[in-house]
GROMACS .gro file of C-alpha atoms in nm:
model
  124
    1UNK     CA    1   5.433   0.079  -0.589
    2UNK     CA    2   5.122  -0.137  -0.534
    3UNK     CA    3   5.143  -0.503  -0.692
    4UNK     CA    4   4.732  -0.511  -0.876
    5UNK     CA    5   4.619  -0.851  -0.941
    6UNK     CA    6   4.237  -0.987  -1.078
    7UNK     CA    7   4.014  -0.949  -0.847
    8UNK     CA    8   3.693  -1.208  -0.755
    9UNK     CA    9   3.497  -0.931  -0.552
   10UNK     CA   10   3.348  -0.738  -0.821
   11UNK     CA   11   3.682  -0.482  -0.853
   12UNK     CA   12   3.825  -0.437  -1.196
   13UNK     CA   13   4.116  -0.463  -0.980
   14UNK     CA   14   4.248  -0.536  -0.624
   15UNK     CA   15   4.547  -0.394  -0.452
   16UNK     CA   16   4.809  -0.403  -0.210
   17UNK     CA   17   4.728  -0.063  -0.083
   18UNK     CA   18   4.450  -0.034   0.255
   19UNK     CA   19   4.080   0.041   0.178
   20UNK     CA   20   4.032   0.422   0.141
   21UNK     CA   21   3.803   0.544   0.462
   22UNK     CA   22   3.464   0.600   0.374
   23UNK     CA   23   3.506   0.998   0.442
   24UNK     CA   24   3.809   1.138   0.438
   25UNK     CA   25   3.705   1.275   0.812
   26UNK     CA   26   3.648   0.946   0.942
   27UNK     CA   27   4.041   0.902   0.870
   28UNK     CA   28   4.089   0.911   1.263
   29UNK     CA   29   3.848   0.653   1.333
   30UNK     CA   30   4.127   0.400   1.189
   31UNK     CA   31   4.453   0.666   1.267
   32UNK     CA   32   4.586   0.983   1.406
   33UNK     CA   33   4.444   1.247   1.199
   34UNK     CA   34   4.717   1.347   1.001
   35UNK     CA   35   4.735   1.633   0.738
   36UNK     CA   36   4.995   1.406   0.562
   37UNK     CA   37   4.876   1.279   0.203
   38UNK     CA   38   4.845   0.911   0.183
   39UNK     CA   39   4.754   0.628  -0.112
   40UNK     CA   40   4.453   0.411  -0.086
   41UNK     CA   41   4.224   0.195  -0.287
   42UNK     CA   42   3.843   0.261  -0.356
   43UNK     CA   43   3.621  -0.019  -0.430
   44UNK     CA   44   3.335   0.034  -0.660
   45UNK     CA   45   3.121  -0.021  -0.325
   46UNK     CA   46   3.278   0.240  -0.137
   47UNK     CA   47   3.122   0.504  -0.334
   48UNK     CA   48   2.789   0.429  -0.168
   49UNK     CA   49   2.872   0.391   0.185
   50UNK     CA   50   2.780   0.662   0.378
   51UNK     CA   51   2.507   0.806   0.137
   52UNK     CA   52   2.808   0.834  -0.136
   53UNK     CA   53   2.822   1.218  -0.131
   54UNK     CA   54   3.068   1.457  -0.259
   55UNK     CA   55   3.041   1.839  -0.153
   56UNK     CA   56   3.278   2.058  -0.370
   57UNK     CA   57   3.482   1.994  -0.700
   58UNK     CA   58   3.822   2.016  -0.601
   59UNK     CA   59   3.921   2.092  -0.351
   60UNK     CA   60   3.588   1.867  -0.155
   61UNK     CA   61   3.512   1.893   0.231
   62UNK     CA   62   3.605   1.693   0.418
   63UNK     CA   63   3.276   1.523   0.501
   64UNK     CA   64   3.280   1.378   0.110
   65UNK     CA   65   3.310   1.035   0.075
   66UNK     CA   66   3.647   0.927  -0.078
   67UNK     CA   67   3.551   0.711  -0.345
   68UNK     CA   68   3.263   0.935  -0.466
   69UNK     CA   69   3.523   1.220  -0.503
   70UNK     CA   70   3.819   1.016  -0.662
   71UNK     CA   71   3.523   0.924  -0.925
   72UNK     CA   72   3.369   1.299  -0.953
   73UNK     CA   73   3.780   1.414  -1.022
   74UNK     CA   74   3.854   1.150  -1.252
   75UNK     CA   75   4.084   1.015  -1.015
   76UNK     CA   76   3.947   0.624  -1.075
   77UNK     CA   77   3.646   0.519  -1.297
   78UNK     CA   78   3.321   0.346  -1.214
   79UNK     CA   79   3.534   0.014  -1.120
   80UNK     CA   80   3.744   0.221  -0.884
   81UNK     CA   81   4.131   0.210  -0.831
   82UNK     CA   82   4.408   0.317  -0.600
   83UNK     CA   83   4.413   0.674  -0.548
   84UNK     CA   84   4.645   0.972  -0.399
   85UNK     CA   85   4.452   1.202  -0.123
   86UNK     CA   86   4.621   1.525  -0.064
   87UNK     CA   87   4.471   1.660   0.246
   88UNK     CA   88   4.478   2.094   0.244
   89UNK     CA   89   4.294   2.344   0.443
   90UNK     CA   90   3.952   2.389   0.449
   91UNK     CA   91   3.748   2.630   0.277
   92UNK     CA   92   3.405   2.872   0.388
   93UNK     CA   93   3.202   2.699   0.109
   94UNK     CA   94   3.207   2.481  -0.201
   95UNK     CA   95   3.064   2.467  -0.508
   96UNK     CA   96   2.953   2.145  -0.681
   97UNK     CA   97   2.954   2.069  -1.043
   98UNK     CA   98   2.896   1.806  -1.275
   99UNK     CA   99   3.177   1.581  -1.364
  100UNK     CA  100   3.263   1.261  -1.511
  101UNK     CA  101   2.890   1.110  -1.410
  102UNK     CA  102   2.832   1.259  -1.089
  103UNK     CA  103   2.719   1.597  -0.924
  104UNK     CA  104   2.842   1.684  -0.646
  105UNK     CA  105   2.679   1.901  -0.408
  106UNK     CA  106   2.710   2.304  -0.343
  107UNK     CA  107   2.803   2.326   0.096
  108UNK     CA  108   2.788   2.621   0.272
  109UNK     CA  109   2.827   2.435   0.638
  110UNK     CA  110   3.281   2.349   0.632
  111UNK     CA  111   3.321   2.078   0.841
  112UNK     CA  112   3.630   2.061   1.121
  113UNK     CA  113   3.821   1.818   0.905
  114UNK     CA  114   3.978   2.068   0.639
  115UNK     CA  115   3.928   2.009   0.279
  116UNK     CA  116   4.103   1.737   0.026
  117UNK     CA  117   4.142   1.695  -0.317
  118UNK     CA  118   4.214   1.273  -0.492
  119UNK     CA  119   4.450   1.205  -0.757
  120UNK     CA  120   4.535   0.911  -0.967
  121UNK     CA  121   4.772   0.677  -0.746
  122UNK     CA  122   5.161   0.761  -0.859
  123UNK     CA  123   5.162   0.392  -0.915
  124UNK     CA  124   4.949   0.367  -1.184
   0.00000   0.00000   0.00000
Protein backbone atom coordinates (compact mmCIF):
# COMPACT_ATOMS: atom_id res chain seq x y z
CA UNK A 1 0.00 0.00 0.00
CA UNK A 2 1.49 3.36 -1.08
CA UNK A 3 2.33 5.86 1.92
CA UNK A 4 0.60 9.58 0.09
CA UNK A 5 1.95 12.59 1.62
CA UNK A 6 1.36 16.69 0.51
CA UNK A 7 2.86 17.32 -2.28
CA UNK A 8 4.89 20.89 -3.35
CA UNK A 9 4.80 20.05 -7.21
CA UNK A 10 1.40 20.98 -8.06
CA UNK A 11 -0.11 17.13 -7.18
CA UNK A 12 -3.07 17.00 -4.87
CA UNK A 13 -0.96 14.24 -3.80
CA UNK A 14 2.45 12.45 -4.17
CA UNK A 15 3.24 8.82 -3.80
CA UNK A 16 5.44 6.09 -3.14
CA UNK A 17 4.46 4.31 -6.25
CA UNK A 18 6.84 5.04 -9.85
CA UNK A 19 5.53 7.62 -12.39
CA UNK A 20 2.99 5.92 -14.75
CA UNK A 21 4.74 5.81 -18.49
CA UNK A 22 3.47 8.31 -20.65
CA UNK A 23 1.75 5.48 -23.00
CA UNK A 24 1.12 2.44 -21.78
CA UNK A 25 3.29 1.14 -25.02
CA UNK A 26 6.22 3.00 -24.10
CA UNK A 27 6.15 0.59 -20.89
CA UNK A 28 9.33 -1.18 -22.47
CA UNK A 29 11.23 1.85 -22.90
CA UNK A 30 11.71 1.73 -18.90
CA UNK A 31 11.03 -2.49 -18.64
CA UNK A 32 10.42 -5.78 -20.25
CA UNK A 33 7.11 -5.52 -21.75
CA UNK A 34 5.11 -7.45 -19.58
CA UNK A 35 1.33 -8.31 -19.89
CA UNK A 36 1.39 -8.33 -16.02
CA UNK A 37 -0.87 -5.48 -14.39
CA UNK A 38 1.07 -3.07 -12.37
CA UNK A 39 0.24 0.25 -9.95
CA UNK A 40 1.50 3.64 -10.81
CA UNK A 41 0.95 7.27 -10.14
CA UNK A 42 -0.25 9.96 -12.74
CA UNK A 43 0.61 13.47 -12.25
CA UNK A 44 -1.76 16.09 -13.38
CA UNK A 45 1.13 16.84 -16.06
CA UNK A 46 1.27 13.53 -17.41
CA UNK A 47 -1.97 13.85 -19.06
CA UNK A 48 -0.42 16.18 -21.62
CA UNK A 49 2.73 14.57 -22.50
CA UNK A 50 2.67 13.03 -25.59
CA UNK A 51 -0.31 15.06 -27.11
CA UNK A 52 -2.49 13.60 -23.99
CA UNK A 53 -4.65 11.28 -26.15
CA UNK A 54 -6.91 8.52 -25.30
CA UNK A 55 -8.26 6.16 -28.19
CA UNK A 56 -11.14 3.89 -26.87
CA UNK A 57 -13.31 3.88 -23.60
CA UNK A 58 -12.40 0.88 -21.92
CA UNK A 59 -10.73 -1.15 -22.87
CA UNK A 60 -8.07 1.95 -24.70
CA UNK A 61 -5.14 1.03 -27.17
CA UNK A 62 -2.39 0.84 -26.27
CA UNK A 63 -0.96 3.97 -27.86
CA UNK A 64 -3.30 6.13 -25.16
CA UNK A 65 -1.58 7.99 -22.80
CA UNK A 66 -1.97 6.64 -19.22
CA UNK A 67 -2.96 9.51 -17.36
CA UNK A 68 -5.43 10.78 -20.00
CA UNK A 69 -7.21 7.34 -19.75
CA UNK A 70 -7.12 6.86 -15.86
CA UNK A 71 -8.93 10.50 -16.05
CA UNK A 72 -11.42 9.59 -19.13
CA UNK A 73 -12.37 6.10 -16.74
CA UNK A 74 -12.66 7.87 -13.63
CA UNK A 75 -9.80 6.12 -12.43
CA UNK A 76 -8.13 9.58 -10.79
CA UNK A 77 -9.53 13.19 -11.14
CA UNK A 78 -8.08 16.31 -12.69
CA UNK A 79 -5.25 16.31 -9.79
CA UNK A 80 -4.38 12.75 -10.69
CA UNK A 81 -3.62 9.75 -8.30
CA UNK A 82 -2.17 6.28 -8.16
CA UNK A 83 -3.81 4.02 -10.44
CA UNK A 84 -4.15 0.07 -11.33
CA UNK A 85 -3.37 -0.77 -15.23
CA UNK A 86 -4.64 -4.08 -16.27
CA UNK A 87 -3.00 -4.81 -19.50
CA UNK A 88 -5.52 -7.34 -21.96
CA UNK A 89 -5.48 -8.10 -25.57
CA UNK A 90 -5.92 -5.84 -28.14
CA UNK A 91 -8.85 -5.11 -30.08
CA UNK A 92 -9.59 -4.33 -34.30
CA UNK A 93 -11.00 -0.87 -33.34
CA UNK A 94 -12.25 1.41 -30.59
CA UNK A 95 -14.77 3.61 -30.02
CA UNK A 96 -14.38 6.88 -28.08
CA UNK A 97 -16.89 8.56 -25.94
CA UNK A 98 -17.30 11.29 -23.71
CA UNK A 99 -16.54 10.81 -20.12
CA UNK A 100 -15.83 12.51 -16.99
CA UNK A 101 -14.38 15.80 -19.08
CA UNK A 102 -12.67 14.26 -21.83
CA UNK A 103 -13.36 12.60 -25.31
CA UNK A 104 -11.52 10.22 -26.31
CA UNK A 105 -10.94 9.37 -29.77
CA UNK A 106 -12.72 6.61 -32.21
CA UNK A 107 -9.22 4.27 -33.77
CA UNK A 108 -9.50 2.08 -36.41
CA UNK A 109 -5.43 1.60 -36.78
CA UNK A 110 -4.66 -1.25 -33.24
CA UNK A 111 -1.37 -0.72 -32.37
CA UNK A 112 1.22 -3.87 -31.53
CA UNK A 113 0.99 -3.17 -27.83
CA UNK A 114 -2.50 -4.85 -26.99
CA UNK A 115 -5.12 -2.89 -25.29
CA UNK A 116 -5.49 -1.76 -21.37
CA UNK A 117 -8.01 -0.63 -19.25
CA UNK A 118 -6.95 1.87 -15.51
CA UNK A 119 -8.55 1.41 -12.30
CA UNK A 120 -8.50 3.20 -9.05
CA UNK A 121 -5.19 2.02 -7.14
CA UNK A 122 -6.32 -0.96 -4.51
CA UNK A 123 -4.64 1.34 -2.11
CA UNK A 124 -6.84 3.99 -2.11
Amino acid sequence: MGVLSIATSGDALASDLPDCPIQFAARGDAEPFSTEPFDCHCTAEARNLRGGYAYGSGPYDGISNICMVALHAGATGKDGGDVHVIPGPGLESYTGTLANGVFSADWEWPSQFGAFDVVPYPGN
